Amino acid sequence: MKIGAKLLSTYFLLIISIFLITSLTFHFIAQRYLIHETKQQLHKEASVVSQLLGKTVLSSLTVKEQLVNRKALALSERLLSSEMIIWSKNEEIIYTDLKDATLAEFRLDPKEKFVSETVAITSKNGKTKGYVTLVERLDEIKEINLLMRRSQLISLIISALIAVGLGVFFEKSLTRPIRRLTEHMKQFSLKGENKELELKSKDEVGELANSFHALSHRLKKYDEDQKVFFQNASHELKTPLMAIQGNAEGILDGVVKGEEVNASLNVIIAESQRLKRIVEGITYLAKLESVEESFVFRGESLDKIIGEAVESVRALAEQRGIELEVDSCVMEPVLLDREKMKRAFINLLGNAIRYSKFKVIVRSEMLKDDTGISVEVSDDGKGFANGEVTKVFQRFYSGDAGGSGIGLAITKAIIEGHGGTISAYNREQGGAVFRVYLRGVPS
Ligand SMILES: Nc1ncnc2c1ncn2[C@@H]1O[C@H](COP(=O)(O)OP(=O)(O)O)[C@@H](O)[C@H]1O
Ligand SMILES: [Mg+2]
């Protein structure tokens, strides 16, 4: 069942049940109320007549005379035309305007089909002279009740029509944008232009459309990134492969001879190793970014991990004559993936040693308000060229003396996998600084 149909049928059921409940209660209440009102009115009227007749002798002649003035008593305002019986003291009928048949019926059973009120007629000395009874047929009351119910029904039908009209209008204004959004979503494609859907509604449907736009932008961005990644990856893999192929062919064709053969073989080995590193780096990065490679967090102290990373690059630093200064305080254990975090710092230290002239400094500290840890890896090298700081973390970005350009992408993925951030900037006195900020305990 479509939303619109659901909405309308709910509406309809609501209207019908409201109608049934009100008309039922109305029926009973109105009937009772009308009978009660009639009785009061009859009593009032009968009292007036009794007062009128109290002054005269009770005989059919005098009664008739007196009752000519009945209209003058303003009884004509009554909606119902009541009829009258005047009784003598010993309950003989002196006067009545009831028809014979009706009278007989009334005398037989005054409760079944009639509403009546009887008031005694008393003379000045307080003696009862007779009685006056005013009679009203129940049918007439019911007729009035019916009349009221009919007008109630008409007003209900009119309001139901208005309500249904409004319902249809709301249904349209709700489902039309949903339908448009659905159409729009079906037509979405990763390739080619997608028009923005202009929805006027500022309600949940509008929100849904906005979310969809945001989602489609993210999807396109992801698709774009993926393409760039494949282009770059194949380029990076081709370069060493071409070198390997060229050298191997040179040897095979006899172009490369004698002493040169060894040099060529060394190139082949070096390029093969580079190739291996790139492939390993790409797969590692892909794993980091996929869901399967979950981080294994344990309580570890970061200064120990930094110490280990420094030890693994010490040989490289000595080889290049670079001094390594570690300024790390003992820190509380935080939740870390030991292997990954070590790899992140080895990457930073490796770059720093490669670019520095004399000295690389690693400095870590707990933040003053205890909200996390900051680690800085700085060198005294050439630093970053203009605009480079925004690019260095991109996959396959490498500068002049760079390698495959995947190291910092891996480092960033690891730090962010720990809920932390990494940023790069130039030192005032020259050289590069990488600043890692860790929140301590990632969720
Ligand atoms: N300490 C540094 N000083 C200056 N430039 C750096 C430093 N570290 C990284 N870079 C720049 O960032 C680029 C990317 O680094 P990275 O992702 O580690 O790849 P790679 O080391 O393979 O070139 C480097 O090629 C270099 O241009
Ligand atoms: Mg590197």
XYZ file of C-alpha atoms and ligand atoms in Angstrom:
471
model
C 0.000 0.000 0.000
C 1.385 3.393 -0.948
C 1.896 6.107 1.639
C -0.833 8.259 0.123
C -3.393 5.460 0.230
C -2.426 4.642 3.824
C -2.787 8.258 4.805
C -6.166 8.669 3.142
C -7.643 5.442 4.497
C -6.523 6.371 8.014
C -8.161 9.721 7.529
C -11.330 8.102 6.320
C -11.541 5.653 9.213
C -10.982 8.513 11.630
C -13.788 10.584 10.161
C -16.221 7.668 10.120
C -15.499 6.656 13.703
C -15.818 10.241 14.910
C -19.126 10.449 13.086
C -20.449 7.222 14.611
C -19.428 8.145 18.146
C -20.842 11.655 18.044
C -24.107 10.673 16.407
C -24.677 7.856 18.893
C -24.015 9.997 21.938
C -25.956 12.832 20.410
C -28.935 10.568 19.830
C -29.273 9.555 23.471
C -28.372 12.853 25.026
C -30.601 14.886 22.753
C -33.616 12.636 23.328
C -33.290 12.875 27.110
C -32.630 16.560 27.032
C -35.657 17.241 24.839
C -37.986 15.217 27.089
C -36.672 16.993 30.153
C -37.092 20.410 28.533
C -40.603 19.545 27.348
C -41.627 18.461 30.838
C -40.399 21.698 32.349
C -42.140 23.734 29.714
C -45.378 21.789 30.156
C -45.202 22.304 33.910
C -44.727 26.035 33.510
C -47.606 26.260 31.102
C -49.882 24.120 33.233
C -49.135 26.364 36.250
C -50.121 29.439 34.262
C -53.349 27.794 33.142
C -54.088 26.638 36.681
C -53.643 30.160 37.997
C -55.908 31.455 35.285
C -58.606 28.968 36.092
C -58.244 29.341 39.840
C -60.247 32.557 39.760
C -63.307 31.124 37.994
C -65.854 28.424 38.496
C -64.744 25.285 36.749
C -67.228 24.520 33.978
C -66.641 23.722 30.332
C -68.059 27.107 29.350
C -65.886 29.249 31.566
C -62.844 27.177 30.707
C -63.403 27.750 26.989
C -63.832 31.448 27.574
C -60.655 31.706 29.550
C -58.660 29.656 27.088
C -59.441 31.981 24.191
C -56.842 34.189 25.833
C -54.356 31.433 25.822
C -52.414 32.983 23.000
C -52.263 36.182 24.942
C -50.392 34.195 27.573
C -47.530 34.013 25.111
C -47.689 30.295 25.104
C -47.655 30.382 21.359
C -43.888 30.790 21.466
C -43.687 27.096 22.202
C -42.231 25.014 19.539
C -44.476 22.105 20.358
C -48.208 22.439 20.295
C -49.262 20.845 23.526
C -52.822 19.788 24.198
C -54.784 20.169 27.354
C -57.127 18.285 29.639
C -59.003 20.022 32.478
C -60.272 17.663 35.143
C -62.766 18.230 37.875
C -61.962 17.464 41.481
C -63.211 13.921 41.036
C -61.281 13.424 37.862
C -64.034 13.889 35.322
C -63.024 15.624 32.150
C -64.451 19.138 31.981
C -62.642 20.236 28.869
C -60.093 18.893 26.375
C -58.758 19.734 22.933
C -57.441 16.194 22.481
C -59.130 14.145 19.763
C -61.239 11.284 21.068
C -58.927 8.598 19.793
C -55.860 10.283 21.220
C -57.633 10.799 24.511
C -58.503 7.137 24.699
C -54.915 6.244 23.949
C -53.663 8.641 26.616
C -56.028 7.324 29.234
C -54.993 3.778 28.451
C -51.280 4.417 28.869
C -50.136 7.994 29.567
C -46.416 7.038 29.694
C -45.910 4.997 26.534
C -46.388 7.586 23.814
C -46.868 10.834 25.708
C -45.100 13.300 27.899
C -47.521 15.030 30.290
C -47.547 17.306 33.301
C -50.477 17.751 35.720
C -50.929 20.726 38.043
C -53.744 21.148 40.580
C -56.135 24.078 40.268
C -56.783 25.622 43.633
C -59.309 28.279 44.720
C -58.470 31.263 46.913
C -59.104 29.352 50.113
C -56.553 26.760 49.038
C -58.972 23.984 48.184
C -58.312 21.861 45.127
C -60.961 22.507 42.495
C -59.578 20.313 39.811
C -56.496 19.592 37.671
C -54.958 20.754 34.459
C -52.909 18.309 32.388
C -50.803 19.319 29.421
C -50.000 16.509 26.995
C -47.335 16.235 24.357
C -46.890 13.323 21.955
C -43.452 11.683 22.170
C -43.457 11.333 18.378
C -43.208 15.041 18.006
C -40.178 15.203 20.287
C -38.584 12.431 18.334
C -39.271 14.327 15.146
C -37.385 17.314 16.469
C -34.589 15.053 17.520
C -34.524 13.613 14.022
C -34.411 17.084 12.552
C -31.428 17.952 14.715
C -29.687 14.723 13.803
C -30.254 15.397 10.135
C -28.660 18.808 10.342
C -25.831 17.243 12.314
C -25.366 14.664 9.575
C -25.275 17.350 6.895
C -22.666 19.382 8.730
C -20.627 16.238 9.284
C -20.775 15.326 5.619
C -19.636 18.820 4.680
C -16.754 18.780 7.147
C -15.824 15.257 6.048
C -15.672 16.453 2.459
C -13.445 19.359 3.474
C -11.276 17.002 5.518
C -10.909 14.539 2.658
C -10.091 17.410 0.317
C -7.382 18.571 2.690
C -6.199 14.975 3.059
C -5.849 14.613 -0.704
C -3.953 17.904 -0.812
C -1.534 16.828 1.928
C -1.140 13.428 0.354
C -0.111 15.109 -2.896
C 2.251 17.515 -1.221
C 3.870 14.615 0.657
C 4.128 11.939 -1.997
C 4.931 14.119 -5.000
C 8.359 15.171 -3.679
C 9.034 11.582 -2.578
C 8.217 10.350 -6.061
C 10.426 13.019 -7.601
C 13.269 12.121 -5.262
C 12.876 8.414 -6.131
C 13.018 9.218 -9.850
C 16.065 11.390 -9.240
C 17.796 8.629 -7.260
C 17.101 6.058 -9.980
C 18.706 8.305 -12.554
C 21.843 8.841 -10.508
C 24.995 7.653 -12.239
C 28.611 7.807 -11.207
C 29.604 8.911 -14.661
C 28.267 12.048 -16.258
C 26.569 15.050 -14.779
C 23.763 14.719 -12.256
C 21.392 17.617 -11.954
C 20.642 18.876 -8.453
C 17.046 18.160 -7.483
C 15.241 21.310 -6.424
C 12.735 20.358 -3.732
C 10.688 23.140 -2.221
C 9.653 21.160 0.838
C 11.658 22.080 3.922
C 10.381 18.977 5.764
C 11.841 15.483 6.206
C 11.612 14.814 2.496
C 13.716 17.923 1.874
C 16.200 16.647 4.448
C 16.258 13.254 2.729
C 16.991 14.961 -0.590
C 19.839 16.902 1.011
C 21.272 13.723 2.542
C 21.069 12.058 -0.839
C 22.942 14.953 -2.430
C 25.631 14.761 0.216
C 25.849 10.993 -0.242
C 26.090 11.222 -4.015
C 28.827 13.834 -3.727
C 30.788 11.572 -1.395
C 30.254 8.653 -3.744
C 31.494 10.658 -6.724
C 34.476 11.880 -4.758
C 35.276 8.313 -3.752
C 34.920 7.134 -7.343
C 37.174 9.978 -8.512
C 39.768 9.147 -5.830
C 39.688 5.517 -6.803
C 40.342 6.345 -10.445
C 43.238 8.611 -9.555
C 44.567 5.867 -7.290
C 44.555 3.277 -10.081
C 46.163 5.699 -12.520
C 48.902 6.599 -10.058
C 49.395 3.013 -8.929
C 49.825 1.718 -12.449
C 52.206 4.575 -13.202
C 54.261 3.835 -10.100
C 54.407 0.125 -10.942
C 55.266 0.724 -14.585
C 58.369 2.813 -13.888
C 60.410 0.066 -12.154
C 59.001 -2.593 -14.494
C 60.193 -0.653 -17.545
C 63.659 -0.337 -15.988
C 63.736 -4.088 -15.287
C 62.527 -4.941 -18.778
C 64.956 -2.527 -20.462
C 67.981 -3.865 -18.601
C 67.012 -7.519 -19.061
C 66.502 -7.016 -22.801
C 69.804 -5.147 -23.040
C 71.619 -8.128 -21.539
C 69.740 -10.633 -23.699
C 70.348 -8.690 -26.952
C 74.028 -8.293 -26.157
C 73.735 -4.485 -26.111
C 74.985 -4.542 -22.552
C 78.333 -6.278 -22.360
C 81.154 -7.151 -20.013
C 81.352 -4.991 -16.906
C 77.975 -3.320 -17.723
C 76.128 -6.601 -17.233
C 76.760 -6.509 -13.517
C 75.565 -2.922 -13.266
C 72.402 -3.809 -15.197
C 71.735 -6.799 -12.960
C 72.119 -4.531 -9.930
C 69.559 -2.141 -11.405
C 67.189 -5.073 -11.980
C 67.580 -6.185 -8.357
C 67.153 -2.646 -6.987
C 64.077 -1.969 -9.130
C 62.594 -5.357 -8.173
C 63.026 -4.438 -4.520
C 61.417 -1.064 -5.156
C 58.553 -2.796 -6.933
C 58.114 -5.126 -3.984
C 58.072 -2.174 -1.589
C 55.457 -0.327 -3.645
C 53.180 -3.362 -3.926
C 53.571 -4.033 -0.230
C 52.800 -0.377 0.527
C 49.717 -0.321 -1.670
C 48.293 -3.522 -0.210
C 49.035 -2.319 3.320
C 47.259 0.959 2.636
C 44.311 -0.834 1.034
C 44.060 -3.086 4.096
C 44.206 -0.106 6.462
C 41.336 1.521 4.637
C 39.188 -1.581 4.346
C 37.020 -2.764 7.156
C 38.648 -6.184 7.455
C 41.958 -4.841 8.727
C 40.775 -3.915 12.169
C 43.174 -2.257 14.541
C 44.142 -4.264 17.595
C 44.277 -1.809 20.475
C 46.154 -2.576 23.664
C 47.307 -0.439 26.519
C 50.869 0.561 25.516
C 53.136 3.419 26.437
C 53.826 5.562 23.388
C 57.379 6.537 24.448
C 58.427 2.863 24.302
C 57.058 2.506 20.770
C 58.816 5.722 19.716
C 62.027 4.332 21.235
C 61.697 1.155 19.174
C 61.044 3.138 15.996
C 64.142 5.237 16.680
C 66.228 2.053 17.144
C 65.102 0.685 13.773
C 66.263 3.808 11.939
C 69.478 4.328 13.942
C 71.621 2.445 11.421
C 70.316 4.605 8.591
C 71.001 7.774 10.576
C 74.544 6.714 11.394
C 75.161 5.831 7.780
C 74.175 9.355 6.830
C 75.874 11.002 9.768
C 72.660 12.354 11.225
C 72.296 12.882 14.961
C 69.056 11.570 16.532
C 67.749 13.416 19.582
C 64.861 11.839 21.500
C 63.116 14.000 24.049
C 60.352 11.779 25.298
C 58.899 11.660 28.785
C 57.539 8.477 30.344
C 53.866 8.350 29.558
C 50.753 6.636 30.837
C 49.770 3.659 28.681
C 47.181 4.469 26.039
C 45.237 2.208 23.687
C 47.402 1.629 20.631
C 47.991 -0.814 17.818
C 51.672 -1.348 18.542
C 52.876 -2.619 15.137
C 51.007 0.002 13.148
C 52.008 2.910 15.357
C 55.661 1.844 15.150
C 55.429 1.739 11.376
C 53.907 5.250 11.311
C 56.884 6.669 13.256
C 59.454 4.734 11.230
C 57.992 6.393 8.109
C 58.237 9.873 9.682
C 61.769 9.259 10.977
C 62.909 7.748 7.668
C 61.771 10.841 5.757
C 63.301 13.188 8.340
C 66.690 11.402 8.171
C 66.557 11.443 4.363
C 66.003 15.214 4.207
C 67.909 16.505 7.265
C 71.424 17.949 7.226
C 72.641 17.274 10.775
C 69.949 16.478 13.281
C 66.487 14.957 13.725
C 64.534 15.630 16.924
C 61.624 13.594 18.301
C 59.740 15.287 21.096
C 56.648 13.889 22.812
C 54.578 15.253 25.662
C 51.276 14.849 27.432
C 49.024 17.817 26.741
C 48.613 20.113 29.732
C 44.890 19.477 30.181
C 45.501 15.680 29.953
C 43.307 15.409 26.844
C 45.935 13.641 24.779
C 49.503 13.308 23.579
C 51.433 15.290 21.016
C 54.551 14.041 19.211
C 56.731 16.188 16.961
C 59.297 14.853 14.470
C 61.421 17.708 13.166
C 64.516 17.989 10.976
C 66.855 20.693 9.732
C 66.488 19.906 6.033
C 65.022 21.913 3.185
C 61.469 21.777 4.524
C 58.441 21.931 2.255
C 58.213 23.841 -0.995
C 55.305 26.238 -1.501
C 51.931 24.492 -1.284
C 53.534 21.104 -0.632
C 52.233 20.704 2.921
C 48.720 20.078 1.605
C 49.903 17.349 -0.780
C 52.480 15.320 1.153
C 49.843 13.000 2.682
C 48.286 12.121 -0.666
C 49.044 8.672 -2.006
C 51.827 8.634 -4.569
C 52.745 12.256 -4.001
C 56.503 12.521 -3.911
C 58.751 15.537 -4.143
C 62.067 15.988 -5.932
C 64.173 13.531 -3.963
C 61.156 11.400 -3.073
C 60.370 7.724 -3.467
C 57.031 6.090 -4.258
C 55.092 8.636 -2.200
C 53.060 6.125 -0.210
C 54.749 6.356 3.209
C 52.980 9.440 4.527
C 49.605 8.198 3.195
C 50.110 5.072 5.310
C 51.203 7.119 8.337
C 48.123 9.342 8.082
C 45.789 6.321 7.752
C 47.337 4.769 10.872
C 47.131 7.954 12.970
C 43.546 8.552 11.891
C 42.741 4.911 12.613
C 43.709 5.756 16.195
C 41.332 8.723 16.172
C 44.268 11.133 15.983
C 45.434 13.814 13.558
C 48.685 14.562 11.765
C 49.831 17.824 10.239
C 52.974 19.087 8.542
C 54.570 22.530 8.514
C 57.875 24.308 8.074
C 60.048 25.142 11.056
C 60.850 28.802 11.549
C 64.599 28.112 11.521
C 64.191 25.891 8.441
C 63.340 22.222 8.126
C 60.127 20.221 8.334
C 57.959 19.396 11.332
C 55.371 16.641 11.521
C 53.025 16.961 14.449
C 50.994 13.977 15.591
C 48.167 14.475 18.025
C 46.580 11.470 19.709
C 43.468 11.633 21.808
C 44.705 8.920 24.077
C 41.868 6.444 24.153
C 40.074 6.069 20.830
C 36.478 4.901 20.898
N 60.956 15.626 6.398
C 60.616 16.075 5.181
N 61.153 17.184 4.682
C 60.825 17.614 3.456
N 59.946 17.017 2.636
C 59.356 15.892 3.078
C 59.657 15.350 4.367
N 58.936 14.236 4.523
C 58.213 14.080 3.392
N 58.447 15.058 2.512
C 57.845 15.213 1.179
O 56.688 14.447 1.095
C 56.754 13.510 0.020
C 56.021 12.281 0.333
O 56.626 11.545 1.364
P 56.321 10.016 1.526
O 54.856 9.848 1.500
O 57.024 9.507 2.723
O 56.864 9.386 0.192
P 58.352 9.127 -0.239
O 59.178 9.175 1.007
O 58.313 7.777 -0.851
O 58.672 10.183 -1.219
C 58.241 13.318 -0.168
O 58.519 12.882 -1.473
C 58.767 14.713 0.103
O 58.632 15.527 -1.026
Mg 58.808 8.211 2.860
